[in-house]
Amino acid sequence: MTRMLLTAHPLLLLLLLLQSLKPLQFFREESNFYLPPDVEEEFEDYVEEVLGTGATRPPTKEKFIRFTIIQPGRPLLDNYYCTDTIKDRNVHHRFKCVKEHYFLLTPYDELKQSCRHRYVQCKNGVRKCNMSKNLVEGLYCKLIAGTQMPECTFESTYKRGYAFITCQWEDRIQELIPDSVDDINLPPEPEVLIDEGGITIPPDAFTDGKDSHVSPSPQ
């Protein structure tokens, strides 16, 4: 992790180390150095990771984009895509390797609309997720080696399907925003039933005309 931070943000790491002996509250109130707006939130994440003892900071649009949204250009079939991008964007949990992660090649504003779209079961079958309106492309990153950043190595798997996401309310902008990606998958095809007379029974014949929840198919 030290090598990565020294390469990407040497000033931020230096400031963090200089303040590391101070209580977190004092650090926030008394620090008077200037940080450009484009790195201020990322630096606050570093501070929270090292000095914070409470709950994880609430989601923000900027944080979700930084951790999840990717841009066209690099081939999604690149075997090193996940490993390189996770290190570049500092995706970790208190500097420990995450076991899995998703990147989505889709505009943020389009994905945000999914927070008001239909509900489906999440991958674990317990929580409810929102399903994107359109098919998206993305990557599923699975940890295959390492325990601490930056020694994390990931297997990259290209996926195309509907994004299953969780959403959370952001007080600052008073909106529901994407919080995390649970899966990229296609809902299972409706089961085709045939009665004794050989007549096909519509899949929604037993749903009273109501939308039914769908579950993501197994990996």
PDB file of C-alpha atoms in Angstrom:
ATOM      1  CA  MET A   1       0.000   0.000   0.000  1.00  0.00           C
ATOM      2  CA  THR A   2       2.836   2.392   0.839  1.00  0.00           C
ATOM      3  CA  ARG A   3       4.448   1.971  -2.567  1.00  0.00           C
ATOM      4  CA  MET A   4       1.141   2.635  -4.295  1.00  0.00           C
ATOM      5  CA  LEU A   5       0.363   5.771  -2.298  1.00  0.00           C
ATOM      6  CA  LEU A   6       3.866   7.157  -2.709  1.00  0.00           C
ATOM      7  CA  THR A   7       3.526   6.745  -6.444  1.00  0.00           C
ATOM      8  CA  ALA A   8      -0.013   8.054  -6.819  1.00  0.00           C
ATOM      9  CA  HIS A   9      -0.390  10.599  -3.999  1.00  0.00           C
ATOM     10  CA  PRO A  10       2.897  11.326  -2.196  1.00  0.00           C
ATOM     11  CA  LEU A  11       1.679  14.626  -0.706  1.00  0.00           C
ATOM     12  CA  LEU A  12      -1.463  13.053   0.687  1.00  0.00           C
ATOM     13  CA  LEU A  13       0.460  10.226   2.325  1.00  0.00           C
ATOM     14  CA  LEU A  14       2.930  12.650   3.880  1.00  0.00           C
ATOM     15  CA  LEU A  15       0.152  14.774   5.338  1.00  0.00           C
ATOM     16  CA  LEU A  16      -1.582  11.696   6.663  1.00  0.00           C
ATOM     17  CA  LEU A  17       1.560  10.405   8.362  1.00  0.00           C
ATOM     18  CA  LEU A  18       2.269  13.795   9.922  1.00  0.00           C
ATOM     19  CA  GLN A  19      -1.193  13.868  11.444  1.00  0.00           C
ATOM     20  CA  SER A  20      -1.439  10.194  12.390  1.00  0.00           C
ATOM     21  CA  LEU A  21      -0.735  10.783  16.101  1.00  0.00           C
ATOM     22  CA  LYS A  22      -3.599  13.242  16.494  1.00  0.00           C
ATOM     23  CA  PRO A  23      -7.153  12.208  17.352  1.00  0.00           C
ATOM     24  CA  LEU A  24      -9.382  12.066  14.292  1.00  0.00           C
ATOM     25  CA  GLN A  25     -11.691  14.842  15.516  1.00  0.00           C
ATOM     26  CA  PHE A  26      -8.712  17.145  16.143  1.00  0.00           C
ATOM     27  CA  PHE A  27      -7.335  16.286  12.743  1.00  0.00           C
ATOM     28  CA  ARG A  28     -10.562  17.321  11.044  1.00  0.00           C
ATOM     29  CA  GLU A  29     -10.994  20.556  12.969  1.00  0.00           C
ATOM     30  CA  GLU A  30      -7.439  21.835  13.185  1.00  0.00           C
ATOM     31  CA  SER A  31      -5.884  20.889   9.837  1.00  0.00           C
ATOM     32  CA  ASN A  32      -5.562  24.048   7.763  1.00  0.00           C
ATOM     33  CA  PHE A  33      -3.768  22.843   4.653  1.00  0.00           C
ATOM     34  CA  TYR A  34      -5.432  23.157   1.262  1.00  0.00           C
ATOM     35  CA  LEU A  35      -6.433  20.189  -0.876  1.00  0.00           C
ATOM     36  CA  PRO A  36      -7.749  20.503  -4.429  1.00  0.00           C
ATOM     37  CA  PRO A  37     -11.440  19.559  -4.632  1.00  0.00           C
ATOM     38  CA  ASP A  38     -10.739  16.589  -6.927  1.00  0.00           C
ATOM     39  CA  VAL A  39      -8.612  14.862  -4.253  1.00  0.00           C
ATOM     40  CA  GLU A  40     -10.212  16.133  -1.037  1.00  0.00           C
ATOM     41  CA  GLU A  41     -12.794  13.359  -0.764  1.00  0.00           C
ATOM     42  CA  GLU A  42     -10.253  10.675  -1.619  1.00  0.00           C
ATOM     43  CA  PHE A  43      -7.939  12.004   1.096  1.00  0.00           C
ATOM     44  CA  GLU A  44     -10.790  11.958   3.612  1.00  0.00           C
ATOM     45  CA  ASP A  45     -11.334   8.304   2.722  1.00  0.00           C
ATOM     46  CA  TYR A  46      -7.687   7.595   3.533  1.00  0.00           C
ATOM     47  CA  VAL A  47      -8.025   9.375   6.883  1.00  0.00           C
ATOM     48  CA  GLU A  48     -11.158   7.405   7.710  1.00  0.00           C
ATOM     49  CA  GLU A  49      -9.461   4.133   6.806  1.00  0.00           C
ATOM     50  CA  VAL A  50      -6.445   4.771   9.040  1.00  0.00           C
ATOM     51  CA  LEU A  51      -7.835   6.813  11.935  1.00  0.00           C
ATOM     52  CA  GLY A  52     -11.559   6.145  11.868  1.00  0.00           C
ATOM     53  CA  THR A  53     -13.126   3.745  14.360  1.00  0.00           C
ATOM     54  CA  GLY A  54     -16.804   4.263  13.622  1.00  0.00           C
ATOM     55  CA  ALA A  55     -19.141   3.269  10.820  1.00  0.00           C
ATOM     56  CA  THR A  56     -18.186   3.547   7.165  1.00  0.00           C
ATOM     57  CA  ARG A  57     -18.764   6.953   5.638  1.00  0.00           C
ATOM     58  CA  PRO A  58     -22.081   7.251   3.784  1.00  0.00           C
ATOM     59  CA  PRO A  59     -22.055   6.835   0.002  1.00  0.00           C
ATOM     60  CA  THR A  60     -21.636   9.741  -2.364  1.00  0.00           C
ATOM     61  CA  LYS A  61     -22.005  10.088  -6.102  1.00  0.00           C
ATOM     62  CA  GLU A  62     -18.301  10.846  -6.466  1.00  0.00           C
ATOM     63  CA  LYS A  63     -17.240   7.834  -4.430  1.00  0.00           C
ATOM     64  CA  PHE A  64     -19.454   5.434  -6.382  1.00  0.00           C
ATOM     65  CA  ILE A  65     -18.150   6.751  -9.702  1.00  0.00           C
ATOM     66  CA  ARG A  66     -14.544   6.474  -8.543  1.00  0.00           C
ATOM     67  CA  PHE A  67     -14.952   2.901  -7.339  1.00  0.00           C
ATOM     68  CA  THR A  68     -17.350   1.505  -9.940  1.00  0.00           C
ATOM     69  CA  ILE A  69     -17.735   3.377 -13.240  1.00  0.00           C
ATOM     70  CA  ILE A  70     -15.179   2.708 -15.988  1.00  0.00           C
ATOM     71  CA  GLN A  71     -14.735   4.384 -19.354  1.00  0.00           C
ATOM     72  CA  PRO A  72     -14.420   2.936 -22.871  1.00  0.00           C
ATOM     73  CA  GLY A  73     -10.941   2.364 -24.215  1.00  0.00           C
ATOM     74  CA  ARG A  74      -9.233  -0.545 -22.524  1.00  0.00           C
ATOM     75  CA  PRO A  75     -10.488  -3.961 -23.722  1.00  0.00           C
ATOM     76  CA  LEU A  76     -12.745  -5.549 -21.122  1.00  0.00           C
ATOM     77  CA  LEU A  77     -11.250  -8.942 -21.971  1.00  0.00           C
ATOM     78  CA  ASP A  78      -7.860  -7.824 -20.643  1.00  0.00           C
ATOM     79  CA  ASN A  79      -6.881 -10.354 -17.961  1.00  0.00           C
ATOM     80  CA  TYR A  80      -5.197  -7.677 -15.843  1.00  0.00           C
ATOM     81  CA  TYR A  81      -8.009  -5.136 -15.995  1.00  0.00           C
ATOM     82  CA  CYS A  82      -9.359  -5.845 -12.504  1.00  0.00           C
ATOM     83  CA  THR A  83      -5.987  -6.043 -10.759  1.00  0.00           C
ATOM     84  CA  ASP A  84      -4.722  -2.819 -12.327  1.00  0.00           C
ATOM     85  CA  THR A  85      -7.912  -0.801 -11.855  1.00  0.00           C
ATOM     86  CA  ILE A  86      -8.529  -1.881  -8.268  1.00  0.00           C
ATOM     87  CA  LYS A  87      -4.999  -0.804  -7.339  1.00  0.00           C
ATOM     88  CA  ASP A  88      -5.250   2.421  -9.313  1.00  0.00           C
ATOM     89  CA  ARG A  89      -8.534   3.380  -7.636  1.00  0.00           C
ATOM     90  CA  ASN A  90      -7.571   2.133  -4.167  1.00  0.00           C
ATOM     91  CA  VAL A  91     -10.491  -0.256  -3.782  1.00  0.00           C
ATOM     92  CA  HIS A  92      -9.998  -2.030  -0.452  1.00  0.00           C
ATOM     93  CA  HIS A  93     -11.488  -2.512   3.010  1.00  0.00           C
ATOM     94  CA  ARG A  94      -9.189  -0.943   5.575  1.00  0.00           C
ATOM     95  CA  PHE A  95      -6.293  -1.796   3.263  1.00  0.00           C
ATOM     96  CA  LYS A  96      -7.286  -5.472   3.073  1.00  0.00           C
ATOM     97  CA  CYS A  97      -8.099  -7.013  -0.301  1.00  0.00           C
ATOM     98  CA  VAL A  98     -11.777  -7.114  -1.159  1.00  0.00           C
ATOM     99  CA  LYS A  99     -12.949 -10.612  -2.075  1.00  0.00           C
ATOM    100  CA  GLU A 100     -14.940  -9.444  -5.081  1.00  0.00           C
ATOM    101  CA  HIS A 101     -15.775  -6.244  -6.920  1.00  0.00           C
ATOM    102  CA  TYR A 102     -17.661  -5.030  -9.984  1.00  0.00           C
ATOM    103  CA  PHE A 103     -16.898  -2.380 -12.568  1.00  0.00           C
ATOM    104  CA  LEU A 104     -19.638  -1.076 -14.874  1.00  0.00           C
ATOM    105  CA  LEU A 105     -19.238   0.446 -18.329  1.00  0.00           C
ATOM    106  CA  THR A 106     -22.341   2.636 -18.193  1.00  0.00           C
ATOM    107  CA  PRO A 107     -23.153   6.304 -17.546  1.00  0.00           C
ATOM    108  CA  TYR A 108     -23.747   7.106 -13.890  1.00  0.00           C
ATOM    109  CA  ASP A 109     -26.952   9.070 -14.522  1.00  0.00           C
ATOM    110  CA  GLU A 110     -28.446   6.133 -16.379  1.00  0.00           C
ATOM    111  CA  LEU A 111     -27.554   3.775 -13.550  1.00  0.00           C
ATOM    112  CA  LYS A 112     -29.006   6.145 -10.945  1.00  0.00           C
ATOM    113  CA  GLN A 113     -32.427   5.743 -12.560  1.00  0.00           C
ATOM    114  CA  SER A 114     -32.283   2.085 -11.535  1.00  0.00           C
ATOM    115  CA  CYS A 115     -32.783   3.158  -7.913  1.00  0.00           C
ATOM    116  CA  ARG A 116     -36.435   3.757  -8.792  1.00  0.00           C
ATOM    117  CA  HIS A 117     -36.771   0.740 -11.045  1.00  0.00           C
ATOM    118  CA  ARG A 118     -38.092  -2.732 -10.234  1.00  0.00           C
ATOM    119  CA  TYR A 119     -36.911  -4.777  -7.273  1.00  0.00           C
ATOM    120  CA  VAL A 120     -35.247  -8.173  -7.596  1.00  0.00           C
ATOM    121  CA  GLN A 121     -33.621 -10.470  -5.097  1.00  0.00           C
ATOM    122  CA  CYS A 122     -29.946  -9.839  -4.535  1.00  0.00           C
ATOM    123  CA  LYS A 123     -27.383 -12.539  -5.195  1.00  0.00           C
ATOM    124  CA  ASN A 124     -27.520 -13.775  -1.616  1.00  0.00           C
ATOM    125  CA  GLY A 125     -31.299 -14.161  -1.850  1.00  0.00           C
ATOM    126  CA  VAL A 126     -31.851 -12.081   1.277  1.00  0.00           C
ATOM    127  CA  ARG A 127     -31.755  -8.397   0.453  1.00  0.00           C
ATOM    128  CA  LYS A 128     -33.637  -6.603  -2.304  1.00  0.00           C
ATOM    129  CA  CYS A 129     -31.732  -5.033  -5.178  1.00  0.00           C
ATOM    130  CA  ASN A 130     -32.739  -2.683  -7.955  1.00  0.00           C
ATOM    131  CA  MET A 131     -32.300  -3.928 -11.518  1.00  0.00           C
ATOM    132  CA  SER A 132     -31.066  -1.627 -14.268  1.00  0.00           C
ATOM    133  CA  LYS A 133     -33.491  -0.808 -17.068  1.00  0.00           C
ATOM    134  CA  ASN A 134     -30.993  -1.685 -19.792  1.00  0.00           C
ATOM    135  CA  LEU A 135     -28.324  -4.302 -20.346  1.00  0.00           C
ATOM    136  CA  VAL A 136     -24.859  -3.151 -19.295  1.00  0.00           C
ATOM    137  CA  GLU A 137     -21.320  -4.363 -19.819  1.00  0.00           C
ATOM    138  CA  GLY A 138     -18.919  -4.743 -16.979  1.00  0.00           C
ATOM    139  CA  LEU A 139     -16.360  -6.822 -15.117  1.00  0.00           C
ATOM    140  CA  TYR A 140     -16.576  -9.189 -12.193  1.00  0.00           C
ATOM    141  CA  CYS A 141     -13.349  -9.167 -10.201  1.00  0.00           C
ATOM    142  CA  LYS A 142     -12.589 -12.161  -7.962  1.00  0.00           C
ATOM    143  CA  LEU A 143      -9.657 -12.204  -5.547  1.00  0.00           C
ATOM    144  CA  ILE A 144      -7.255 -15.048  -6.322  1.00  0.00           C
ATOM    145  CA  ALA A 145      -4.142 -14.020  -4.380  1.00  0.00           C
ATOM    146  CA  GLY A 146      -3.032 -11.606  -1.663  1.00  0.00           C
ATOM    147  CA  THR A 147      -4.474 -10.284   1.583  1.00  0.00           C
ATOM    148  CA  GLN A 148      -3.211  -6.683   1.828  1.00  0.00           C
ATOM    149  CA  MET A 149      -2.981  -3.874  -0.691  1.00  0.00           C
ATOM    150  CA  PRO A 150      -1.128  -3.575  -3.013  1.00  0.00           C
ATOM    151  CA  GLU A 151      -0.456  -7.322  -3.234  1.00  0.00           C
ATOM    152  CA  CYS A 152      -4.025  -8.162  -4.308  1.00  0.00           C
ATOM    153  CA  THR A 153      -4.444 -10.100  -7.567  1.00  0.00           C
ATOM    154  CA  PHE A 154      -7.810 -10.532  -9.227  1.00  0.00           C
ATOM    155  CA  GLU A 155      -9.338 -12.682 -11.924  1.00  0.00           C
ATOM    156  CA  SER A 156     -11.236 -10.565 -14.472  1.00  0.00           C
ATOM    157  CA  THR A 157     -14.471 -11.892 -15.954  1.00  0.00           C
ATOM    158  CA  TYR A 158     -16.379 -10.001 -18.633  1.00  0.00           C
ATOM    159  CA  LYS A 159     -20.114  -9.877 -18.021  1.00  0.00           C
ATOM    160  CA  ARG A 160     -23.077  -8.504 -19.933  1.00  0.00           C
ATOM    161  CA  GLY A 161     -26.497  -8.370 -18.353  1.00  0.00           C
ATOM    162  CA  TYR A 162     -28.646  -6.320 -16.020  1.00  0.00           C
ATOM    163  CA  ALA A 163     -26.875  -4.611 -13.142  1.00  0.00           C
ATOM    164  CA  PHE A 164     -28.300  -5.530  -9.746  1.00  0.00           C
ATOM    165  CA  ILE A 165     -27.485  -2.650  -7.408  1.00  0.00           C
ATOM    166  CA  THR A 166     -28.295  -1.432  -3.922  1.00  0.00           C
ATOM    167  CA  CYS A 167     -29.220   2.197  -3.360  1.00  0.00           C
ATOM    168  CA  GLN A 168     -29.067   4.519  -0.384  1.00  0.00           C
ATOM    169  CA  TRP A 169     -30.328   7.973   0.457  1.00  0.00           C
ATOM    170  CA  GLU A 170     -27.776  10.795   0.315  1.00  0.00           C
ATOM    171  CA  ASP A 171     -28.737  13.685   2.572  1.00  0.00           C
ATOM    172  CA  ARG A 172     -26.465  16.186   0.863  1.00  0.00           C
ATOM    173  CA  ILE A 173     -28.369  16.082  -2.429  1.00  0.00           C
ATOM    174  CA  GLN A 174     -31.636  14.621  -1.103  1.00  0.00           C
ATOM    175  CA  GLU A 175     -31.701  11.759  -3.602  1.00  0.00           C
ATOM    176  CA  LEU A 176     -31.476   7.999  -3.811  1.00  0.00           C
ATOM    177  CA  ILE A 177     -28.113   7.083  -5.295  1.00  0.00           C
ATOM    178  CA  PRO A 178     -26.347   3.812  -6.192  1.00  0.00           C
ATOM    179  CA  ASP A 179     -24.424   2.403  -3.249  1.00  0.00           C
ATOM    180  CA  SER A 180     -22.970  -0.912  -4.425  1.00  0.00           C
ATOM    181  CA  VAL A 181     -23.153  -3.447  -7.255  1.00  0.00           C
ATOM    182  CA  ASP A 182     -24.424  -6.853  -6.209  1.00  0.00           C
ATOM    183  CA  ASP A 183     -24.299  -8.659  -9.568  1.00  0.00           C
ATOM    184  CA  ILE A 184     -24.385  -8.408 -13.348  1.00  0.00           C
ATOM    185  CA  ASN A 185     -26.689 -11.088 -14.650  1.00  0.00           C
ATOM    186  CA  LEU A 186     -29.625 -12.021 -16.825  1.00  0.00           C
ATOM    187  CA  PRO A 187     -32.896 -12.959 -15.117  1.00  0.00           C
ATOM    188  CA  PRO A 188     -33.817 -16.609 -15.706  1.00  0.00           C
ATOM    189  CA  GLU A 189     -36.083 -17.341 -18.634  1.00  0.00           C
ATOM    190  CA  PRO A 190     -39.724 -17.863 -17.581  1.00  0.00           C
ATOM    191  CA  GLU A 191     -40.597 -21.535 -17.327  1.00  0.00           C
ATOM    192  CA  VAL A 192     -42.846 -22.711 -20.173  1.00  0.00           C
ATOM    193  CA  LEU A 193     -45.706 -24.883 -18.936  1.00  0.00           C
ATOM    194  CA  ILE A 194     -47.934 -27.090 -21.105  1.00  0.00           C
ATOM    195  CA  ASP A 195     -51.244 -28.471 -19.852  1.00  0.00           C
ATOM    196  CA  GLU A 196     -52.634 -31.933 -20.528  1.00  0.00           C
ATOM    197  CA  GLY A 197     -54.219 -30.779 -23.771  1.00  0.00           C
ATOM    198  CA  GLY A 198     -50.907 -29.535 -25.152  1.00  0.00           C
ATOM    199  CA  ILE A 199     -51.820 -25.864 -24.708  1.00  0.00           C
ATOM    200  CA  THR A 200     -49.049 -23.528 -23.560  1.00  0.00           C
ATOM    201  CA  ILE A 201     -49.761 -21.797 -20.247  1.00  0.00           C
ATOM    202  CA  PRO A 202     -48.468 -18.177 -20.119  1.00  0.00           C
ATOM    203  CA  PRO A 203     -45.723 -17.666 -17.489  1.00  0.00           C
ATOM    204  CA  ASP A 204     -47.797 -14.991 -15.724  1.00  0.00           C
ATOM    205  CA  ALA A 205     -50.948 -17.107 -15.523  1.00  0.00           C
ATOM    206  CA  PHE A 206     -50.487 -17.602 -11.783  1.00  0.00           C
ATOM    207  CA  THR A 207     -49.364 -14.058 -10.854  1.00  0.00           C
ATOM    208  CA  ASP A 208     -52.765 -12.295 -11.077  1.00  0.00           C
ATOM    209  CA  GLY A 209     -51.263  -9.861 -13.540  1.00  0.00           C
ATOM    210  CA  LYS A 210     -48.722  -8.520 -11.042  1.00  0.00           C
ATOM    211  CA  ASP A 211     -45.032  -8.227 -11.629  1.00  0.00           C
ATOM    212  CA  SER A 212     -43.173 -11.026  -9.912  1.00  0.00           C
ATOM    213  CA  HIS A 213     -39.706 -10.777  -8.413  1.00  0.00           C
ATOM    214  CA  VAL A 214     -36.898 -12.498 -10.258  1.00  0.00           C
ATOM    215  CA  SER A 215     -33.740 -13.975  -8.830  1.00  0.00           C
ATOM    216  CA  PRO A 216     -30.318 -13.830 -10.470  1.00  0.00           C
ATOM    217  CA  SER A 217     -29.172 -17.133 -11.860  1.00  0.00           C
ATOM    218  CA  PRO A 218     -26.242 -18.808 -10.057  1.00  0.00           C
ATOM    219  CA  GLN A 219     -22.717 -17.837 -11.024  1.00  0.00           C
TER     220      GLN A 219
END
